[in-house]
PDB file of C-alpha atoms in Angstrom:
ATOM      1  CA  UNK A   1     108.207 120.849 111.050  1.00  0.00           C
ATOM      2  CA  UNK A   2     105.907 123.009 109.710  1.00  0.00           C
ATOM      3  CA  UNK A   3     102.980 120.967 107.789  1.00  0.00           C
ATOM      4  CA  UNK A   4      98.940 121.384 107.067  1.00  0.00           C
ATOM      5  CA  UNK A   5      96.619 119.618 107.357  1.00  0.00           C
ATOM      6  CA  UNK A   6      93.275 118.858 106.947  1.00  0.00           C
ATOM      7  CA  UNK A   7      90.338 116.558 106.593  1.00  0.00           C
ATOM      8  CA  UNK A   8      90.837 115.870 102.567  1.00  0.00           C
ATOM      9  CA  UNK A   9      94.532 114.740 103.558  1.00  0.00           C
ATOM     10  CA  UNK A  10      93.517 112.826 106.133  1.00  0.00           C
ATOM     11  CA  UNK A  11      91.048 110.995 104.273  1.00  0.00           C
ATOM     12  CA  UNK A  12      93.745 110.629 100.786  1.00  0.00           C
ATOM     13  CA  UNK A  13      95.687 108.836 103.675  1.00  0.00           C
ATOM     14  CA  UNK A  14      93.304 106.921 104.472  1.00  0.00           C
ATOM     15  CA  UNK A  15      92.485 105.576 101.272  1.00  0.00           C
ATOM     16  CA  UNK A  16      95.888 104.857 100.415  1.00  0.00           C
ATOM     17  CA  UNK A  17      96.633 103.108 103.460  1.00  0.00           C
ATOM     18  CA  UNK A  18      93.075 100.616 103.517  1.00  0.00           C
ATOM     19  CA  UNK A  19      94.072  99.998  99.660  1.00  0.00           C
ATOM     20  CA  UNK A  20      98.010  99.005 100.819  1.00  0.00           C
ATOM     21  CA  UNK A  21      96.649  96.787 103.810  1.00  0.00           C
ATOM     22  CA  UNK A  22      94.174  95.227 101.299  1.00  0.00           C
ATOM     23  CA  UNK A  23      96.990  94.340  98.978  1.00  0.00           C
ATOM     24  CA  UNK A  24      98.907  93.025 101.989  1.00  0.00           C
ATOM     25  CA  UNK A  25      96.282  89.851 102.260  1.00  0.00           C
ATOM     26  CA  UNK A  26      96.823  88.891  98.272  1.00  0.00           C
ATOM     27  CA  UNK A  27     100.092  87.015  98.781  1.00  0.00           C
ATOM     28  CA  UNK A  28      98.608  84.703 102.072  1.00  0.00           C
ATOM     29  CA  UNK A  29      95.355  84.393  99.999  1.00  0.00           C
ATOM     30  CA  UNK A  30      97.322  83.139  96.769  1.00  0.00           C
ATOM     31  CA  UNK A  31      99.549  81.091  98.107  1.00  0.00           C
ATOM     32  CA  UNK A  32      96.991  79.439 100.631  1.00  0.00           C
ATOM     33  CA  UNK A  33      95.061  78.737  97.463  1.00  0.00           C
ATOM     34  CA  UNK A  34      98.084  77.219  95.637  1.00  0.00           C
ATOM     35  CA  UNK A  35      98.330  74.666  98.602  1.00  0.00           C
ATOM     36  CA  UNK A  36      95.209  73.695  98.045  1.00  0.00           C
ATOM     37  CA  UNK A  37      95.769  73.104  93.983  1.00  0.00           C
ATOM     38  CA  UNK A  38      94.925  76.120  92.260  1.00  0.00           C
ATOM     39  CA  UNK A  39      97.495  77.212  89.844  1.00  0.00           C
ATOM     40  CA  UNK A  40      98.737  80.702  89.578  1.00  0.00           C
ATOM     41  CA  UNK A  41      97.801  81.438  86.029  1.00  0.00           C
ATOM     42  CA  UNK A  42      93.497  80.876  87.302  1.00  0.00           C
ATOM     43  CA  UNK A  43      94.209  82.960  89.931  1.00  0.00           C
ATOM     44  CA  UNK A  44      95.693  85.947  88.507  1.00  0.00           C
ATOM     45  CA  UNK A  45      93.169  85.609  85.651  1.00  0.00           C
ATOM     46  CA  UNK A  46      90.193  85.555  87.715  1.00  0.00           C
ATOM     47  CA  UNK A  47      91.113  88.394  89.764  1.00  0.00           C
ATOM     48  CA  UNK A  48      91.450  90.631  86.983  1.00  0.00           C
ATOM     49  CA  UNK A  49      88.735  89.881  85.039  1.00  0.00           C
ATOM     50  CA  UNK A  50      85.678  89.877  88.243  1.00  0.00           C
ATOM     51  CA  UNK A  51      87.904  93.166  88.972  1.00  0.00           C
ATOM     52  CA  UNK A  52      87.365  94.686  85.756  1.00  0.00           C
ATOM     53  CA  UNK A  53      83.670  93.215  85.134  1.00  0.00           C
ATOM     54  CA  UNK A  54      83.109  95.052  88.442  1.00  0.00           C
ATOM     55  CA  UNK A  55      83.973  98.490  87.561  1.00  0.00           C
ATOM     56  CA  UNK A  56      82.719  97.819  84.358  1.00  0.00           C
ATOM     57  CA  UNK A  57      79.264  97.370  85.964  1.00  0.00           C
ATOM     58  CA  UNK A  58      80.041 100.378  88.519  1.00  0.00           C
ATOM     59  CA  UNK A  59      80.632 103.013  85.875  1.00  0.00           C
ATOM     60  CA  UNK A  60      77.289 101.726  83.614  1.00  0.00           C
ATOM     61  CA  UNK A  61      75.008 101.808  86.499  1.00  0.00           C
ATOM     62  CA  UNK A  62      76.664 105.355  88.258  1.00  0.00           C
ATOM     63  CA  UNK A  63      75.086 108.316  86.175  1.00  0.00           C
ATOM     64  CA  UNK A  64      77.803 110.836  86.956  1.00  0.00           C
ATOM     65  CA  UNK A  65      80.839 108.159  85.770  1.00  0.00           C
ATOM     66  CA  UNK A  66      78.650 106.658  82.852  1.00  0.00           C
ATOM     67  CA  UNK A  67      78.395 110.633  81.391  1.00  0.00           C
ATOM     68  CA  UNK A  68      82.151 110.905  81.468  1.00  0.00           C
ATOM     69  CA  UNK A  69      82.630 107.381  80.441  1.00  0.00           C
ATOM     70  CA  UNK A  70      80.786 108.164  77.498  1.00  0.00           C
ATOM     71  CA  UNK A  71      83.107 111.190  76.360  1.00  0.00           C
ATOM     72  CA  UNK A  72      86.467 110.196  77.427  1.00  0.00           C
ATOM     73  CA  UNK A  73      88.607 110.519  74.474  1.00  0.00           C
ATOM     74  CA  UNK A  74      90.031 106.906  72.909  1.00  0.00           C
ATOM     75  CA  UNK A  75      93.655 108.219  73.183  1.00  0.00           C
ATOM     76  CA  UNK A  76      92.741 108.673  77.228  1.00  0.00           C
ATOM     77  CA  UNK A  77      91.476 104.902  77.499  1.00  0.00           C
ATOM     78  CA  UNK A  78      94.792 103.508  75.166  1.00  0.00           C
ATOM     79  CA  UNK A  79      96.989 105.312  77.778  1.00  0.00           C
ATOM     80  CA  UNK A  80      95.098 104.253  80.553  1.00  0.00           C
ATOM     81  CA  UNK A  81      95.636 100.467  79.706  1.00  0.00           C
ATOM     82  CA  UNK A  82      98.956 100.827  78.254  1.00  0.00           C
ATOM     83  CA  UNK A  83      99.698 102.109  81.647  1.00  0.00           C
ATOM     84  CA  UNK A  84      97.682  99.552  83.541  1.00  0.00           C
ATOM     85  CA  UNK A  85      99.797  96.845  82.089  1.00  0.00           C
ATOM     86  CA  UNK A  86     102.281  97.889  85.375  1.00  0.00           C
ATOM     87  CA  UNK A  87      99.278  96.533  87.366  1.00  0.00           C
ATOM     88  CA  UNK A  88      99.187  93.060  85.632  1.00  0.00           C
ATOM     89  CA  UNK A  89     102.637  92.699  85.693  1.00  0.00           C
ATOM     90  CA  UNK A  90     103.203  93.353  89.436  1.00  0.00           C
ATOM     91  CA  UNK A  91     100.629  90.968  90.292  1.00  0.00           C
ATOM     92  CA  UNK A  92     102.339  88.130  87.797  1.00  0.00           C
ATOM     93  CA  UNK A  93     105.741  89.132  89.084  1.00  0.00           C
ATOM     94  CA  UNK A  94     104.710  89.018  92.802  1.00  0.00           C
ATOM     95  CA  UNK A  95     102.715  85.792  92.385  1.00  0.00           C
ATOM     96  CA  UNK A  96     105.662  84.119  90.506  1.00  0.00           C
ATOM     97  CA  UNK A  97     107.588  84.778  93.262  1.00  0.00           C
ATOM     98  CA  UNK A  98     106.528  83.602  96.022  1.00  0.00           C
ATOM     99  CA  UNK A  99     106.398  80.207  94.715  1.00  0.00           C
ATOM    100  CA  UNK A 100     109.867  80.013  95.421  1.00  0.00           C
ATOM    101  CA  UNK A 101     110.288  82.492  98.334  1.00  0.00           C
ATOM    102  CA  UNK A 102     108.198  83.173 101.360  1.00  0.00           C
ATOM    103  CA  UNK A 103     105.434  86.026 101.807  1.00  0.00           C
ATOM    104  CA  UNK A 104     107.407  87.635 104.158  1.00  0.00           C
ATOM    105  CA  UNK A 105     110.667  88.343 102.207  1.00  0.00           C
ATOM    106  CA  UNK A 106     108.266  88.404  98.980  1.00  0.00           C
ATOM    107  CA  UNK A 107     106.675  91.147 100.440  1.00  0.00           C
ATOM    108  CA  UNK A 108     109.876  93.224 101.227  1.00  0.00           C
ATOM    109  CA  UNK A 109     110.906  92.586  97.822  1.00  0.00           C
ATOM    110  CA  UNK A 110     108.079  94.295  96.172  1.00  0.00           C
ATOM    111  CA  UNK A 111     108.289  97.396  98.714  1.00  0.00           C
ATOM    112  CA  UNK A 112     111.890  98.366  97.294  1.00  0.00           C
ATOM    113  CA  UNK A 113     109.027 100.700  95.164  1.00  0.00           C
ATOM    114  CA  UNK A 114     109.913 103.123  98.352  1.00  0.00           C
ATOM    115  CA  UNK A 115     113.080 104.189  96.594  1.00  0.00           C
ATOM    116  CA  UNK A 116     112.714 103.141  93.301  1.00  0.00           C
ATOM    117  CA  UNK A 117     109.729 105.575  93.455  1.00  0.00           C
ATOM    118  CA  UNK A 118     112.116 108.433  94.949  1.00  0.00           C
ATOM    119  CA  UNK A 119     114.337 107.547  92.046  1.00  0.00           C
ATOM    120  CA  UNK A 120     111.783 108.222  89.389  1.00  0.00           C
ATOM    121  CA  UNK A 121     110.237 110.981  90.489  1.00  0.00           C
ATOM    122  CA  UNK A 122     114.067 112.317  90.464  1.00  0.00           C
ATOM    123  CA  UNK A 123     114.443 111.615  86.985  1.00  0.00           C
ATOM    124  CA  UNK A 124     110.972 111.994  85.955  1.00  0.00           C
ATOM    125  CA  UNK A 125     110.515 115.283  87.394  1.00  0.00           C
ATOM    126  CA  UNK A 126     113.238 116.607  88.051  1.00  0.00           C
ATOM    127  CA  UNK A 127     113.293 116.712  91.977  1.00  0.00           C
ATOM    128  CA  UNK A 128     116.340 115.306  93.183  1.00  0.00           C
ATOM    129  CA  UNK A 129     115.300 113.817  96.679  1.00  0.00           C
ATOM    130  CA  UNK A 130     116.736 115.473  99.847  1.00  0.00           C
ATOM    131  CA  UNK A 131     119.424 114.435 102.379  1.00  0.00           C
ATOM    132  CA  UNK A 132     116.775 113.115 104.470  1.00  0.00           C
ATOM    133  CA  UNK A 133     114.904 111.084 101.998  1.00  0.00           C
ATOM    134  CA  UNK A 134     118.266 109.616 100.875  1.00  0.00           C
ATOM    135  CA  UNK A 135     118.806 109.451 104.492  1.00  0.00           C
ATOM    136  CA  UNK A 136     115.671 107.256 104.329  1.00  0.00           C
ATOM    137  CA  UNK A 137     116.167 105.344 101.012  1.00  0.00           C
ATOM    138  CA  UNK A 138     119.436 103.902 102.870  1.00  0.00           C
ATOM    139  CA  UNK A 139     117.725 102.439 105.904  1.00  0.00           C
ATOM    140  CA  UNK A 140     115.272 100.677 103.439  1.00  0.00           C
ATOM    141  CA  UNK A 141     118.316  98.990 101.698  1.00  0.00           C
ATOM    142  CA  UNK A 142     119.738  98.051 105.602  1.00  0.00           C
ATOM    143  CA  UNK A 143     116.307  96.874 106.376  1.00  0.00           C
ATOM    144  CA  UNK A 144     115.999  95.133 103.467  1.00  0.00           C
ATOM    145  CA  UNK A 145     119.021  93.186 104.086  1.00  0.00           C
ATOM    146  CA  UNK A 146     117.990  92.153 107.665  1.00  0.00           C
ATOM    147  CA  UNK A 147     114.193  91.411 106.511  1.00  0.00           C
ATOM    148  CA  UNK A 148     115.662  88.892 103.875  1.00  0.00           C
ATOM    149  CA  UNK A 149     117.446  87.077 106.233  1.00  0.00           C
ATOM    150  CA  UNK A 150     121.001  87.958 103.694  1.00  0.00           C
ATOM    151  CA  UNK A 151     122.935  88.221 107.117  1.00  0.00           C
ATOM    152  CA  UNK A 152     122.640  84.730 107.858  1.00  0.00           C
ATOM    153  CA  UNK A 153     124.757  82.009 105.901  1.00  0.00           C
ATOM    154  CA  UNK A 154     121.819  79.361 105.977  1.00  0.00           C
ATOM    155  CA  UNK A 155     119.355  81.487 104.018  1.00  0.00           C
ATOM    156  CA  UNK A 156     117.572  79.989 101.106  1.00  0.00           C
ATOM    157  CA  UNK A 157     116.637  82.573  99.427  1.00  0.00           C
ATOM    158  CA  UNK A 158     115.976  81.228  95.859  1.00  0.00           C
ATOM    159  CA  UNK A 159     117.646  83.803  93.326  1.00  0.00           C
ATOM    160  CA  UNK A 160     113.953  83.178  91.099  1.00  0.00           C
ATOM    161  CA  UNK A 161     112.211  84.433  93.500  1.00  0.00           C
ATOM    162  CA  UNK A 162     114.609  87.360  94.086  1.00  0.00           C
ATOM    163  CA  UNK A 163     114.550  88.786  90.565  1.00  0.00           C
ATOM    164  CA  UNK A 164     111.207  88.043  90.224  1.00  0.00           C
ATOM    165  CA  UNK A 165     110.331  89.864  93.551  1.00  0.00           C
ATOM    166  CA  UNK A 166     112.384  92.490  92.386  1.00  0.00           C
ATOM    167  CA  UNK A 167     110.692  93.050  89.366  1.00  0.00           C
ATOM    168  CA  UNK A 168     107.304  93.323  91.250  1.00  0.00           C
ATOM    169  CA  UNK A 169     109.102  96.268  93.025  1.00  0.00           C
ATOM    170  CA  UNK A 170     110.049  98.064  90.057  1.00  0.00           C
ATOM    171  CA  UNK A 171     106.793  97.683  88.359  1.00  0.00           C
ATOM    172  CA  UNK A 172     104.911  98.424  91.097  1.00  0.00           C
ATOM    173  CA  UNK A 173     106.429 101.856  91.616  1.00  0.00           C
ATOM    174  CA  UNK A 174     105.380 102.281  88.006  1.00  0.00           C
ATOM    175  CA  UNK A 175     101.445 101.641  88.965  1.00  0.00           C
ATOM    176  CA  UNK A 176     101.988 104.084  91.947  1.00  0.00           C
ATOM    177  CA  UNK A 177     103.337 106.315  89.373  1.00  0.00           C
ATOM    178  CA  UNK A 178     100.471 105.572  86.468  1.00  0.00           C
ATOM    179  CA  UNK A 179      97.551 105.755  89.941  1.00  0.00           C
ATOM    180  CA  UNK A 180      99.301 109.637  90.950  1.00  0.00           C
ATOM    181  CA  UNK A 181      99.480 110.799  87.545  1.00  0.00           C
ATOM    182  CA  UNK A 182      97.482 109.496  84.171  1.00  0.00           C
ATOM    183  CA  UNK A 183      94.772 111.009  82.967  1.00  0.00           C
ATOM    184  CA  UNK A 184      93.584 111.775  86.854  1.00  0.00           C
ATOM    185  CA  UNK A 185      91.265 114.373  85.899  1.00  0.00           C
ATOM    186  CA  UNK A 186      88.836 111.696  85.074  1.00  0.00           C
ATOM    187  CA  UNK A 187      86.639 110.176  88.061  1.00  0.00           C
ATOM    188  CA  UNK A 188      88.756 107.122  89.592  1.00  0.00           C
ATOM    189  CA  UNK A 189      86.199 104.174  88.965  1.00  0.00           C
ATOM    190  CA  UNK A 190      86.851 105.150  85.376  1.00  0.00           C
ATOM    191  CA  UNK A 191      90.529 105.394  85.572  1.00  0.00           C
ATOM    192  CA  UNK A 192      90.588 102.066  87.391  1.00  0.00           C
ATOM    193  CA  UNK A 193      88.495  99.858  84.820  1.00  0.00           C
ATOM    194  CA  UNK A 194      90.989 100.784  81.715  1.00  0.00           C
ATOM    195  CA  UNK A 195      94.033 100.255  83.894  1.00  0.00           C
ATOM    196  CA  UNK A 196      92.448  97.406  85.168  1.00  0.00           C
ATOM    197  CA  UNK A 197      91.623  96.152  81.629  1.00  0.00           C
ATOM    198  CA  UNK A 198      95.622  96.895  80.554  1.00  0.00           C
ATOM    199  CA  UNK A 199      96.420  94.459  83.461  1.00  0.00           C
ATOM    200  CA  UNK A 200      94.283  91.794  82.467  1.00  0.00           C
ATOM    201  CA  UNK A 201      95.195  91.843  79.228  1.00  0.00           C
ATOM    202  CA  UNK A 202      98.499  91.668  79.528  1.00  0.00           C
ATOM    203  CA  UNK A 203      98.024  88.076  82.020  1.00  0.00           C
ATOM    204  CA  UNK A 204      95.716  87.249  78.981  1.00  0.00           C
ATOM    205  CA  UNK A 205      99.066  87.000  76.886  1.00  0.00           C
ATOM    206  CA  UNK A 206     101.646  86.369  79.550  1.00  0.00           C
ATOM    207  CA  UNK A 207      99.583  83.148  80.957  1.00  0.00           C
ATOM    208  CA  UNK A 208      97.932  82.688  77.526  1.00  0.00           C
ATOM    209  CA  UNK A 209      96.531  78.681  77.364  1.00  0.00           C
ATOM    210  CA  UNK A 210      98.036  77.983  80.987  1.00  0.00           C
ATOM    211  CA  UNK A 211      94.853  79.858  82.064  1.00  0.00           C
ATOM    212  CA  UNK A 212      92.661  77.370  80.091  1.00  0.00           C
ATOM    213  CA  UNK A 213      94.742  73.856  81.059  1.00  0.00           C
ATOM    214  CA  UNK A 214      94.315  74.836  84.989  1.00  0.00           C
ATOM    215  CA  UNK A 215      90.270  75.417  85.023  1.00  0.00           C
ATOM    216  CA  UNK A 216      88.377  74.500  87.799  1.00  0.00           C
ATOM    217  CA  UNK A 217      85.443  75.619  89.055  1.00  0.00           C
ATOM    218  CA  UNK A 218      87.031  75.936  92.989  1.00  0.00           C
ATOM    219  CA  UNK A 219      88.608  78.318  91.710  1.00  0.00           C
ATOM    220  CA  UNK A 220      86.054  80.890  91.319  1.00  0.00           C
ATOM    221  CA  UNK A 221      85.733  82.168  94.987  1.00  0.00           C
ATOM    222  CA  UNK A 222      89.109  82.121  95.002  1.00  0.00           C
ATOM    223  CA  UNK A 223      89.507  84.941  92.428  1.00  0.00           C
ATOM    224  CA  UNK A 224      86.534  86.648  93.486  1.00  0.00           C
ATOM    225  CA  UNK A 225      88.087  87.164  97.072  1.00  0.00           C
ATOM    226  CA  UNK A 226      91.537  87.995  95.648  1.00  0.00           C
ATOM    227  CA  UNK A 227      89.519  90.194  93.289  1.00  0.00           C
ATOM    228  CA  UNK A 228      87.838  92.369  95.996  1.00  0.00           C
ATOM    229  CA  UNK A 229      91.622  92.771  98.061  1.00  0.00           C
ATOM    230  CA  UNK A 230      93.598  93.129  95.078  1.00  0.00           C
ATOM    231  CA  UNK A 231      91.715  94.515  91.479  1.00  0.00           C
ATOM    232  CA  UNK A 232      88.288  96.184  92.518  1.00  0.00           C
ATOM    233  CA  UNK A 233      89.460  98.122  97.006  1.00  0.00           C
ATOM    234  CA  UNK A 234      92.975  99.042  95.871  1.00  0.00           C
ATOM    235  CA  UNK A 235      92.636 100.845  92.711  1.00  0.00           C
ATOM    236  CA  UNK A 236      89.778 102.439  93.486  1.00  0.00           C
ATOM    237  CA  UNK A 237      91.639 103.533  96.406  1.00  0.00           C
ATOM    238  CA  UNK A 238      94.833 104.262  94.976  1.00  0.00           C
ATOM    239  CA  UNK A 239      93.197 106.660  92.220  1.00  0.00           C
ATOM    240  CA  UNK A 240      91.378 108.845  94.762  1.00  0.00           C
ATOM    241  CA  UNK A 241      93.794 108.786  96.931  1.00  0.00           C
ATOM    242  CA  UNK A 242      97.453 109.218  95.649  1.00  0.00           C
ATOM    243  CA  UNK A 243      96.367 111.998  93.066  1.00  0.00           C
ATOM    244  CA  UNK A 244      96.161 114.312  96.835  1.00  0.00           C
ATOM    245  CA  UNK A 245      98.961 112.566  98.662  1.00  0.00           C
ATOM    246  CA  UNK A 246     101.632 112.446  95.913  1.00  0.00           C
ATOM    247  CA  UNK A 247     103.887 110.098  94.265  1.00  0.00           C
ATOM    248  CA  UNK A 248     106.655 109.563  96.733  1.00  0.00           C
ATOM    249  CA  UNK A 249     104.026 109.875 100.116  1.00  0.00           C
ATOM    250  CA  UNK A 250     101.190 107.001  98.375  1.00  0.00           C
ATOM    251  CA  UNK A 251     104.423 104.755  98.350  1.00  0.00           C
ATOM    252  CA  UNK A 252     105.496 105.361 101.950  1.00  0.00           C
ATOM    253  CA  UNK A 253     101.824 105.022 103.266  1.00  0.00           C
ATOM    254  CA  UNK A 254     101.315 101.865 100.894  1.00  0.00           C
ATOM    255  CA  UNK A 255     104.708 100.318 103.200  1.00  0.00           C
ATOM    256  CA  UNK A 256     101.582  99.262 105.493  1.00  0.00           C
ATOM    257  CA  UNK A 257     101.766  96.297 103.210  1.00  0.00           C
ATOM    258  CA  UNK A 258     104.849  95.034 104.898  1.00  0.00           C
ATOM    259  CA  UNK A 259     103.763  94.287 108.644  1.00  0.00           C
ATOM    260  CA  UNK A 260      99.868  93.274 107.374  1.00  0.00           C
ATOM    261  CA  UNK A 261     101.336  90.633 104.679  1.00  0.00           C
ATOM    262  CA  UNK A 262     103.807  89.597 106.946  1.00  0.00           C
ATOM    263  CA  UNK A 263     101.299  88.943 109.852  1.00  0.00           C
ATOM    264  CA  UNK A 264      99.042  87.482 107.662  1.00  0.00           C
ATOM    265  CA  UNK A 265     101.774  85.068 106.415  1.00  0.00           C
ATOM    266  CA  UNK A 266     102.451  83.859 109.946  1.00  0.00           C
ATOM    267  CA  UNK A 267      98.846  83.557 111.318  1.00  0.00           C
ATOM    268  CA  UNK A 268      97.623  81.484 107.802  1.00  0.00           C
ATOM    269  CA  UNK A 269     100.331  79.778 106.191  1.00  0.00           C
ATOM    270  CA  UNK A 270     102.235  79.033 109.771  1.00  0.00           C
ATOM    271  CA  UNK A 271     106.091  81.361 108.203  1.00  0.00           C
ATOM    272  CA  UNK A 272     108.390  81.711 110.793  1.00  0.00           C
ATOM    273  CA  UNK A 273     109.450  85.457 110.827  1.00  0.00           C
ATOM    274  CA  UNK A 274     112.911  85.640 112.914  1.00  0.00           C
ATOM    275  CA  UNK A 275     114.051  88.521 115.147  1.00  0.00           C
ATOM    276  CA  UNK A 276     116.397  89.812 112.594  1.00  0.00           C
ATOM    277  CA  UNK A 277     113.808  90.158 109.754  1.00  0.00           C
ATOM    278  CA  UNK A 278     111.184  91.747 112.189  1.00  0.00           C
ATOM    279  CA  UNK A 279     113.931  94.279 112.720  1.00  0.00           C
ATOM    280  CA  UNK A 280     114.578  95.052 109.383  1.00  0.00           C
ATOM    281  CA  UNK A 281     110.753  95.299 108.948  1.00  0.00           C
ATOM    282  CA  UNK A 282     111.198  97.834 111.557  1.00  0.00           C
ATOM    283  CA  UNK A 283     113.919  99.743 110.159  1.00  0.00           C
ATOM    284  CA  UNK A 284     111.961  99.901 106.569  1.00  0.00           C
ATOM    285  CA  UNK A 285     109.062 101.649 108.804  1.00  0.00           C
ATOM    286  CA  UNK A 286     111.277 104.189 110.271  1.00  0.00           C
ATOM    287  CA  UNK A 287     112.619 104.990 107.169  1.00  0.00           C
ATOM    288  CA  UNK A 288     109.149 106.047 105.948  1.00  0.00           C
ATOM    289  CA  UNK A 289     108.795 108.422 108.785  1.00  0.00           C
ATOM    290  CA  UNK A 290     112.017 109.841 107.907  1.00  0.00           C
ATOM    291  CA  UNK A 291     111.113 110.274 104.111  1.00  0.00           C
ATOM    292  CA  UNK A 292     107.192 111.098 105.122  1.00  0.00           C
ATOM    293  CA  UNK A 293     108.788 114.149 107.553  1.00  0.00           C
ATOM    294  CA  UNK A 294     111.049 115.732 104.554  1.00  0.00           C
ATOM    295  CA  UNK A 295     109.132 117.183 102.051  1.00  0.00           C
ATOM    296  CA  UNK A 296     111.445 118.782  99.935  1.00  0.00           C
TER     297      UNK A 296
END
């Protein structure tokens, strides 16, 4: 294979894959908290809003992204958040789904953004993938069908959480999409509070007066630690990273996800992961080698 490299790609790797590991602790972290009483709708909220009050504060108090801040066009930020809503409504999805599934398949569920990424940037722009990518793409689906257990006849897989999981996939191939591609001329911390601002206001209407019923102040270092891993690391990440590594590539390097939620899931919330699913886990990685190693 002939490739190049150099230190700017190795560091756009980098920050895609510390932003995909730091999403892999959300689901644990949620559904930890939910064990202890603390309803979805708080969660979600909170995360979004000390997210966006964060790089709210960043951009004011850095000189170079306060100057651009204060000449981005309106048109930019109304994209930016119309775009962001992808970010709100992966996080709603994948929340909302593990309440009836566990981490581990929950997690699998939302990485089907491997090939519904390839898929788009197919039809999108107009680079149809090639045999080894779709070589790829097909090991993810036999991985995926090992990793959810959908071999065994005693599964309880909970159809909810399956279209809901699914969902999360599809929309979160749309964020990749919206972090590679809008408006990424602009510095990221900027980029990242209007996206981050779509996302929160679309949980604003999705969990409307849930958000108020469920208030409690245990809560609040809840969402500030889901906050940090999920709404301020990842999108700052994501934006200055994926713009260098590309659509399809942030999506294979954010598959880092799968083993860090996974182990996560069975160190904290005690999930038993079986052979079978650790194998499918394993198939999904080789399939991003595959797909990371054909570039056209």
């Amino acid at each position: 294979f002939k490739t190049t490299f150099n230190m700017k790609d190795y560091k756009s790797t980098l920050y895609v894959a510390a932003g995909a590991c730091s999403y892999g602790l959300l689901a644990t972290i949620v559904k930890y908290a939910n064990h202890l009483g603390i309803h979805t709708s708080l969660l979600t909220f909170l995360q979004f809003m000390f997210g966006f009050l964060f790089l709210l504060a960043f951009n004011l108090f850095s000189k170079r992204s306060a100057k651009e801040h204060n000449v981005i066009k309106f048109s930019s930020k109304i994209k930016l958040m119309v775009w962001g809503i992808s970010l709100g409504l992966t996080t709603t999805l994948y929340y909302l789904s593990i309440q009836y599934i566990s981490v581990s398949v929950g997690i699998i569920l939302l990485m089907q953004s491997i090939w519904i990424s390839l898929v788009a940037e197919a039809v999108l722009l107009k680079k149809f993938p090639s045999k080894g990518k779709i070589t790829g793409v097909i090991i993810v689906l036999l991985g995926t069908t090992l990793a959810t257990n959908l071999f065994q006849n005693n599964n309880n897989l909970d159809y909810r959480g399956i279209i809901l999981g699914f969902g999360a996939g599809i929309s979160y191939a749309l964020a990749i999409y919206a972090s590679s591609t809008v408006e990424k001329e602009l510095p990221s911390s900027v980029r990242s509070q209007f996206l981050v601002l779509g996302g929160l206001l679309l949980i604003v209407a999705f969990w409307n007066m849930d958000i108020i019923r469920y208030m409690q102040v245990n809560a609040i270092p809840w969402g500030l630690l889901i906050a940090i891993f999920g709404t301020i690391l990842p999108p700052l990440l994501f934006t200055k990273g994926i713009p260098k590594t590309g659509i399809a590539m942030g999506n294979i390097i954010s598959s880092l996800e799968i083993p860090v939620s996974t182990l996560s899931a069975m160190l904290v919330l005690q999930e038993v992961v079986s052979g079978f699913q650790w194998l499918g886990i394993l198939l999904i990685l080789m399939a991003v080698i595959i797909i990371n190693f054909c570039k056209s």
